[in-house]
mmCIF file of C-alpha atoms in Angstrom:
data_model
loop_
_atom_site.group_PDB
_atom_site.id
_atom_site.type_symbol
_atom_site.label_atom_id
_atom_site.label_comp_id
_atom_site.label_asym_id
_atom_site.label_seq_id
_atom_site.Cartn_x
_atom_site.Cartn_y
_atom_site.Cartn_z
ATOM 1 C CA UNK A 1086 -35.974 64.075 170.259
ATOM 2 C CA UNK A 1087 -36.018 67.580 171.910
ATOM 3 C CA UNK A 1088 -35.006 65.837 175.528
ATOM 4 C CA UNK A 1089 -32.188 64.196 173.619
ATOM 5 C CA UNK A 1090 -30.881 67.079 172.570
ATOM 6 C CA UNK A 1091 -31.259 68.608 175.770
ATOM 7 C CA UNK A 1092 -29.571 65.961 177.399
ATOM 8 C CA UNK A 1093 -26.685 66.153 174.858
ATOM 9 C CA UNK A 1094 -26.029 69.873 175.429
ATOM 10 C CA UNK A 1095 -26.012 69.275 179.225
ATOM 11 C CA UNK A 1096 -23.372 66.752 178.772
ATOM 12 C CA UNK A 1097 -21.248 68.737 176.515
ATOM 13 C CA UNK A 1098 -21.480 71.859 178.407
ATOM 14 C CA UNK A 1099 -20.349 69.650 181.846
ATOM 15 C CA UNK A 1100 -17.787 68.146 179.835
ATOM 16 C CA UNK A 1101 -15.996 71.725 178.977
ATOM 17 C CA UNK A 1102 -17.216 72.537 182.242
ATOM 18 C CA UNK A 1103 -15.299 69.958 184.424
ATOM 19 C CA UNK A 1104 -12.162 69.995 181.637
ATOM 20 C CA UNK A 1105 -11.752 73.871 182.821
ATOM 21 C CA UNK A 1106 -12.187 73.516 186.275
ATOM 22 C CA UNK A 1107 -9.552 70.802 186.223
ATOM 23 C CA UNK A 1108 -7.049 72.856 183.633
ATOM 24 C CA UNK A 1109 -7.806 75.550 187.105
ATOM 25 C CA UNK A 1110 -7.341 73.320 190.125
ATOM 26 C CA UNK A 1111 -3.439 74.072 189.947
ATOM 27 C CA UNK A 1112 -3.762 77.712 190.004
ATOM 28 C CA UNK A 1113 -5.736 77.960 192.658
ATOM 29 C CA UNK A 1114 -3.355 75.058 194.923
ATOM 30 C CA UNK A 1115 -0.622 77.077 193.898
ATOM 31 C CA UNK A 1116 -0.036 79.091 197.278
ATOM 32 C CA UNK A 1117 0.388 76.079 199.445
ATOM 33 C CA UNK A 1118 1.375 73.664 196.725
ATOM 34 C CA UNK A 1119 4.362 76.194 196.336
ATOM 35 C CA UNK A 1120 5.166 76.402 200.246
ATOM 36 C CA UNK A 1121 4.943 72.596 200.371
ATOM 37 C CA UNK A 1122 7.227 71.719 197.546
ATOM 38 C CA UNK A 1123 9.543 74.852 197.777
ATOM 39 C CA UNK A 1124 9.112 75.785 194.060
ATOM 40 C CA UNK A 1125 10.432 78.832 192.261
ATOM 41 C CA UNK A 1126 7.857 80.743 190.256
ATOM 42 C CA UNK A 1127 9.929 79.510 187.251
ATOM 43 C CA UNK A 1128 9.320 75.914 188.069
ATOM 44 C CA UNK A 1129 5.874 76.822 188.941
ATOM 45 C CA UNK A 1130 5.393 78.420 185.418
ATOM 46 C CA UNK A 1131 6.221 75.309 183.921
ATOM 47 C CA UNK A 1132 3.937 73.150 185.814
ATOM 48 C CA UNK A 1133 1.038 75.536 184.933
ATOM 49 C CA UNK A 1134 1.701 75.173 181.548
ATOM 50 C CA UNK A 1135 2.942 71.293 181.538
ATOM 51 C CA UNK A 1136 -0.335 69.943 180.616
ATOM 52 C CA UNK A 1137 -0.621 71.548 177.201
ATOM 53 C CA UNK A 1138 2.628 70.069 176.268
ATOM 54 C CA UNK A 1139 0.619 66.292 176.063
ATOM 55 C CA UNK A 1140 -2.791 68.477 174.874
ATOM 56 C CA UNK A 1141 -1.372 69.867 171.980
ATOM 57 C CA UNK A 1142 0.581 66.850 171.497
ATOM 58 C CA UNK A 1143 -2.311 64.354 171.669
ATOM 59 C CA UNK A 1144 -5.325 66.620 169.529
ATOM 60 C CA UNK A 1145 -4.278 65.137 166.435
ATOM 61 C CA UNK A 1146 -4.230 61.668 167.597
ATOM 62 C CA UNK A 1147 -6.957 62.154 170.055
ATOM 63 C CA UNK A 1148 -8.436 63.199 166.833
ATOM 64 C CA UNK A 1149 -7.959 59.830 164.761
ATOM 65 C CA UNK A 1150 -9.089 57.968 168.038
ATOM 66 C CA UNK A 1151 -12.389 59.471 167.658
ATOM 67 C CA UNK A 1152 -12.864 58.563 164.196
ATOM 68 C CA UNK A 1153 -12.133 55.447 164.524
ATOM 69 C CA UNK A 1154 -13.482 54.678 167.795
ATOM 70 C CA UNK A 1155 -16.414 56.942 168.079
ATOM 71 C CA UNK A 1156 -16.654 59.698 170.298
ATOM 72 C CA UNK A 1157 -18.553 57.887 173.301
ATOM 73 C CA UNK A 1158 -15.758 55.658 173.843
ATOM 74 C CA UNK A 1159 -13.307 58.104 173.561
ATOM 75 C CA UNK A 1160 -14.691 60.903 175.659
ATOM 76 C CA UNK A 1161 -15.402 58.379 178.513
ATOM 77 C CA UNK A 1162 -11.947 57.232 178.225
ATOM 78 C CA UNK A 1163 -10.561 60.564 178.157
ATOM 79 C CA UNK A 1164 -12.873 62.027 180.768
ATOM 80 C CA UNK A 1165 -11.979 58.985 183.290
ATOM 81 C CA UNK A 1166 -8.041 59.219 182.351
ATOM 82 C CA UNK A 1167 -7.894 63.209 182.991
ATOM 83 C CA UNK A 1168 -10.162 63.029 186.261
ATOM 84 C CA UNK A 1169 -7.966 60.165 187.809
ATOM 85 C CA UNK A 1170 -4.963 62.187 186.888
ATOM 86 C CA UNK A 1171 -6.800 65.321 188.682
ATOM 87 C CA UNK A 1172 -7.519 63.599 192.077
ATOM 88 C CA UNK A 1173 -4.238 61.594 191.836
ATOM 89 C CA UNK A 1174 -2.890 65.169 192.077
ATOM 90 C CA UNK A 1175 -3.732 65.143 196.271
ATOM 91 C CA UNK A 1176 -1.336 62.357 196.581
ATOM 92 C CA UNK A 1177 1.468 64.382 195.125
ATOM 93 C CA UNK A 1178 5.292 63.682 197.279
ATOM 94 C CA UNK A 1179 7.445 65.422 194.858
ATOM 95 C CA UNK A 1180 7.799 68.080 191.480
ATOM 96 C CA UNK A 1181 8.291 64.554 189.354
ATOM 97 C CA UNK A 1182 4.987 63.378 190.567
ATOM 98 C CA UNK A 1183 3.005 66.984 190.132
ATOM 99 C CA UNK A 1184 4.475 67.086 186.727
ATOM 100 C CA UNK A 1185 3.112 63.449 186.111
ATOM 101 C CA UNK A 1186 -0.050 63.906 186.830
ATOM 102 C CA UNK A 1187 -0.351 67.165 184.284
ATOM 103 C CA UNK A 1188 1.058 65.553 181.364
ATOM 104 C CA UNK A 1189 -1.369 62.691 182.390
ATOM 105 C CA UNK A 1190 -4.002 65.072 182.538
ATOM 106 C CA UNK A 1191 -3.588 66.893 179.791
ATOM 107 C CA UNK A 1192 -3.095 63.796 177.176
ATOM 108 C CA UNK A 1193 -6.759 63.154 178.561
ATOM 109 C CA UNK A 1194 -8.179 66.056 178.190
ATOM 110 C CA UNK A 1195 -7.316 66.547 174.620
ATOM 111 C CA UNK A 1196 -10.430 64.288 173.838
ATOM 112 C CA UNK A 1197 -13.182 66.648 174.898
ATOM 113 C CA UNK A 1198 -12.638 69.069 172.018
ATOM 114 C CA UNK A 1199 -12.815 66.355 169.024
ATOM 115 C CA UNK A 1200 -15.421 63.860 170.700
ATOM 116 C CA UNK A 1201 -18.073 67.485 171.365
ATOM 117 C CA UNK A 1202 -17.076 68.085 167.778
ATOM 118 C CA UNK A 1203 -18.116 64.905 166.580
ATOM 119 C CA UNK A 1204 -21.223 64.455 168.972
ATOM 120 C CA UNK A 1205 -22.495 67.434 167.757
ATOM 121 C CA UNK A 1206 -21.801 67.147 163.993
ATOM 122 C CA UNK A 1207 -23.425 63.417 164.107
ATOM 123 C CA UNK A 1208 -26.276 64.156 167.107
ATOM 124 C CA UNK A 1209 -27.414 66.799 166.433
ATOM 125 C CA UNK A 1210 -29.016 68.248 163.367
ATOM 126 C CA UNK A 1211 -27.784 70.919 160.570
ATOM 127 C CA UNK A 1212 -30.230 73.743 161.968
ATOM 128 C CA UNK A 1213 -29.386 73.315 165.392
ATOM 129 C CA UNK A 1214 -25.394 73.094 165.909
ATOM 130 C CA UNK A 1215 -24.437 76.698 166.104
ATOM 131 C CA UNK A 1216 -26.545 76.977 169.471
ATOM 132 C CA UNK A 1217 -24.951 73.414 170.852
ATOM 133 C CA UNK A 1218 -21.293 74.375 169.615
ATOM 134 C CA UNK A 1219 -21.909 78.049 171.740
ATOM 135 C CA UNK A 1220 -23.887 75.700 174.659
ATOM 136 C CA UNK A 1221 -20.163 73.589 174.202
ATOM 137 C CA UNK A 1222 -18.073 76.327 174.142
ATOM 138 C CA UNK A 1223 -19.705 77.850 177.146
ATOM 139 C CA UNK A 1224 -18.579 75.139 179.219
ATOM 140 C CA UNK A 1225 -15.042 76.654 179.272
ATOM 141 C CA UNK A 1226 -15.728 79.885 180.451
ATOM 142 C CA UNK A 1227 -18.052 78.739 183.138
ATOM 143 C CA UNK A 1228 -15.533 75.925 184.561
ATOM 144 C CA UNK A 1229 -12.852 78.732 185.541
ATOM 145 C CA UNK A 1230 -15.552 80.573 187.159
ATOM 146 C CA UNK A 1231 -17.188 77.764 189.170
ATOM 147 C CA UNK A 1232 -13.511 76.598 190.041
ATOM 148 C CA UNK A 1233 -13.327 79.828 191.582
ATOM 149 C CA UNK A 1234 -16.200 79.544 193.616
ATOM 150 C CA UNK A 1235 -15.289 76.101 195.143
ATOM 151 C CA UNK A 1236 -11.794 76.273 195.069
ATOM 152 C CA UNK A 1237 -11.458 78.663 197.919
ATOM 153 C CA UNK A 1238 -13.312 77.000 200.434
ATOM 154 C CA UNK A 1239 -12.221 73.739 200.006
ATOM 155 C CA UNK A 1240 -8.497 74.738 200.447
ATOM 156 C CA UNK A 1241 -9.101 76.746 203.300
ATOM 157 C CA UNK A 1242 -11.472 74.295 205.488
ATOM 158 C CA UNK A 1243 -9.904 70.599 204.003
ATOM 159 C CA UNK A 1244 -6.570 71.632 202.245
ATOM 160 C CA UNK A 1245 -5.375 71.766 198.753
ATOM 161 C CA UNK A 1246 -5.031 68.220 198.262
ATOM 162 C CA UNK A 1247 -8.940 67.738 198.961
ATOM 163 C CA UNK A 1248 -9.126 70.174 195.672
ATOM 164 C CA UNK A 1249 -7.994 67.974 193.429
ATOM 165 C CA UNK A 1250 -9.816 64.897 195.116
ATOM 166 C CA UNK A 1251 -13.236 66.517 194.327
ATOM 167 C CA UNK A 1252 -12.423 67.935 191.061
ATOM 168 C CA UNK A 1253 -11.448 64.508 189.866
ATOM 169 C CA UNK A 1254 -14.436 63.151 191.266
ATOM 170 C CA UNK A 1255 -16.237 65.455 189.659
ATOM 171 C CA UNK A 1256 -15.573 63.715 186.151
ATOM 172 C CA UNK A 1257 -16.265 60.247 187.788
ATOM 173 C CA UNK A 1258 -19.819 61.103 187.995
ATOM 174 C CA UNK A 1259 -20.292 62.811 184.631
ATOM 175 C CA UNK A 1260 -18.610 59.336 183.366
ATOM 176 C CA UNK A 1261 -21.483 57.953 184.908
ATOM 177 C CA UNK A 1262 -23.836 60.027 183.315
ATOM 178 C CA UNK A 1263 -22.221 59.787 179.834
ATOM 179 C CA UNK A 1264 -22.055 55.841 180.120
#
């Protein structure tokens, strides 16, 4: 039971993990991503903040979903919707199709909050859920962090588009793992 719970906190921590590094990805394109697209920082301030119009939007429903669906299927679904909307980023032409892709992203990542909710409330036991909600929570300080790591690199040596391809891949192989 122990490695189940271990395995569980692994998976929720990734899951916060990857959701920040994605929510991240933008900020750190945004120097070339600006020169590309000739954006004002006015237009860019909107597309920053573009995916928590669909978040904030979607919680409640996102929400229901996992009741009534249970949270695996809804945190795969979510995970797999966000990260395709994350590395379809790279093939971005225009600001309709940038935009797009955030509002895609964040409807899907509005299901990591209530499916780690629910996994830990129904996983886990009583005694044990403070540490796995801070293990959880963890995951959204770290992403930011490790975003800032790779981010960097990968712009400089492949481009920004190349960002978004492997931070969308990213949640492709924690799908796997979750699955």
């Amino acid at each position: 039971m122990q490695y189940r719970r271990g395995w569980v906190a692994l998976l929720l921590f990734t899951l916060a993990l990857i959701n920040y590094v994605d929510r991240v990805t933008l900020s750190f394109a945004a120097g070339p991503i600006t020169r590309e697209f000739g954006l004002s920082s006015v237009t860019l301030g909107y597309l920053f903040s573009s995916f928590l119009w669909t978040y904030t939007l979607c919680l409640l429903p996102m929400g229901s979903l996992v009741d009534r669906f249970g949270s695996k299927r809804v945190a795969g679904f979510g995970i797999g919707i966000w990260s395709l909307a994350t590395a379809t980023t790279g093939f971005a032409w225009s600001l309709g199709s940038l935009l797009a892709t955030r509002l895609v992203m964040g409807a899907g990542e509005s299901s990591s909050n209530p499916t780690g909710a629910r996994v830990i409330r129904e996983w886990i036991p009583a005694g044990e859920r403070g540490t796995l909600n801070a293990i959880f929570n963890s995951g959204s300080y770290a992403g930011p962090a490790l975003g800032a790591l790779v981010a960097g690199p990968v712009i400089a040596i492949l481009g920004w588009r190349a960002l978004f391809f492997v931070a969308g891949s990213i949640g492709g192989v924690w799908l796997l793992c979750w699955l």
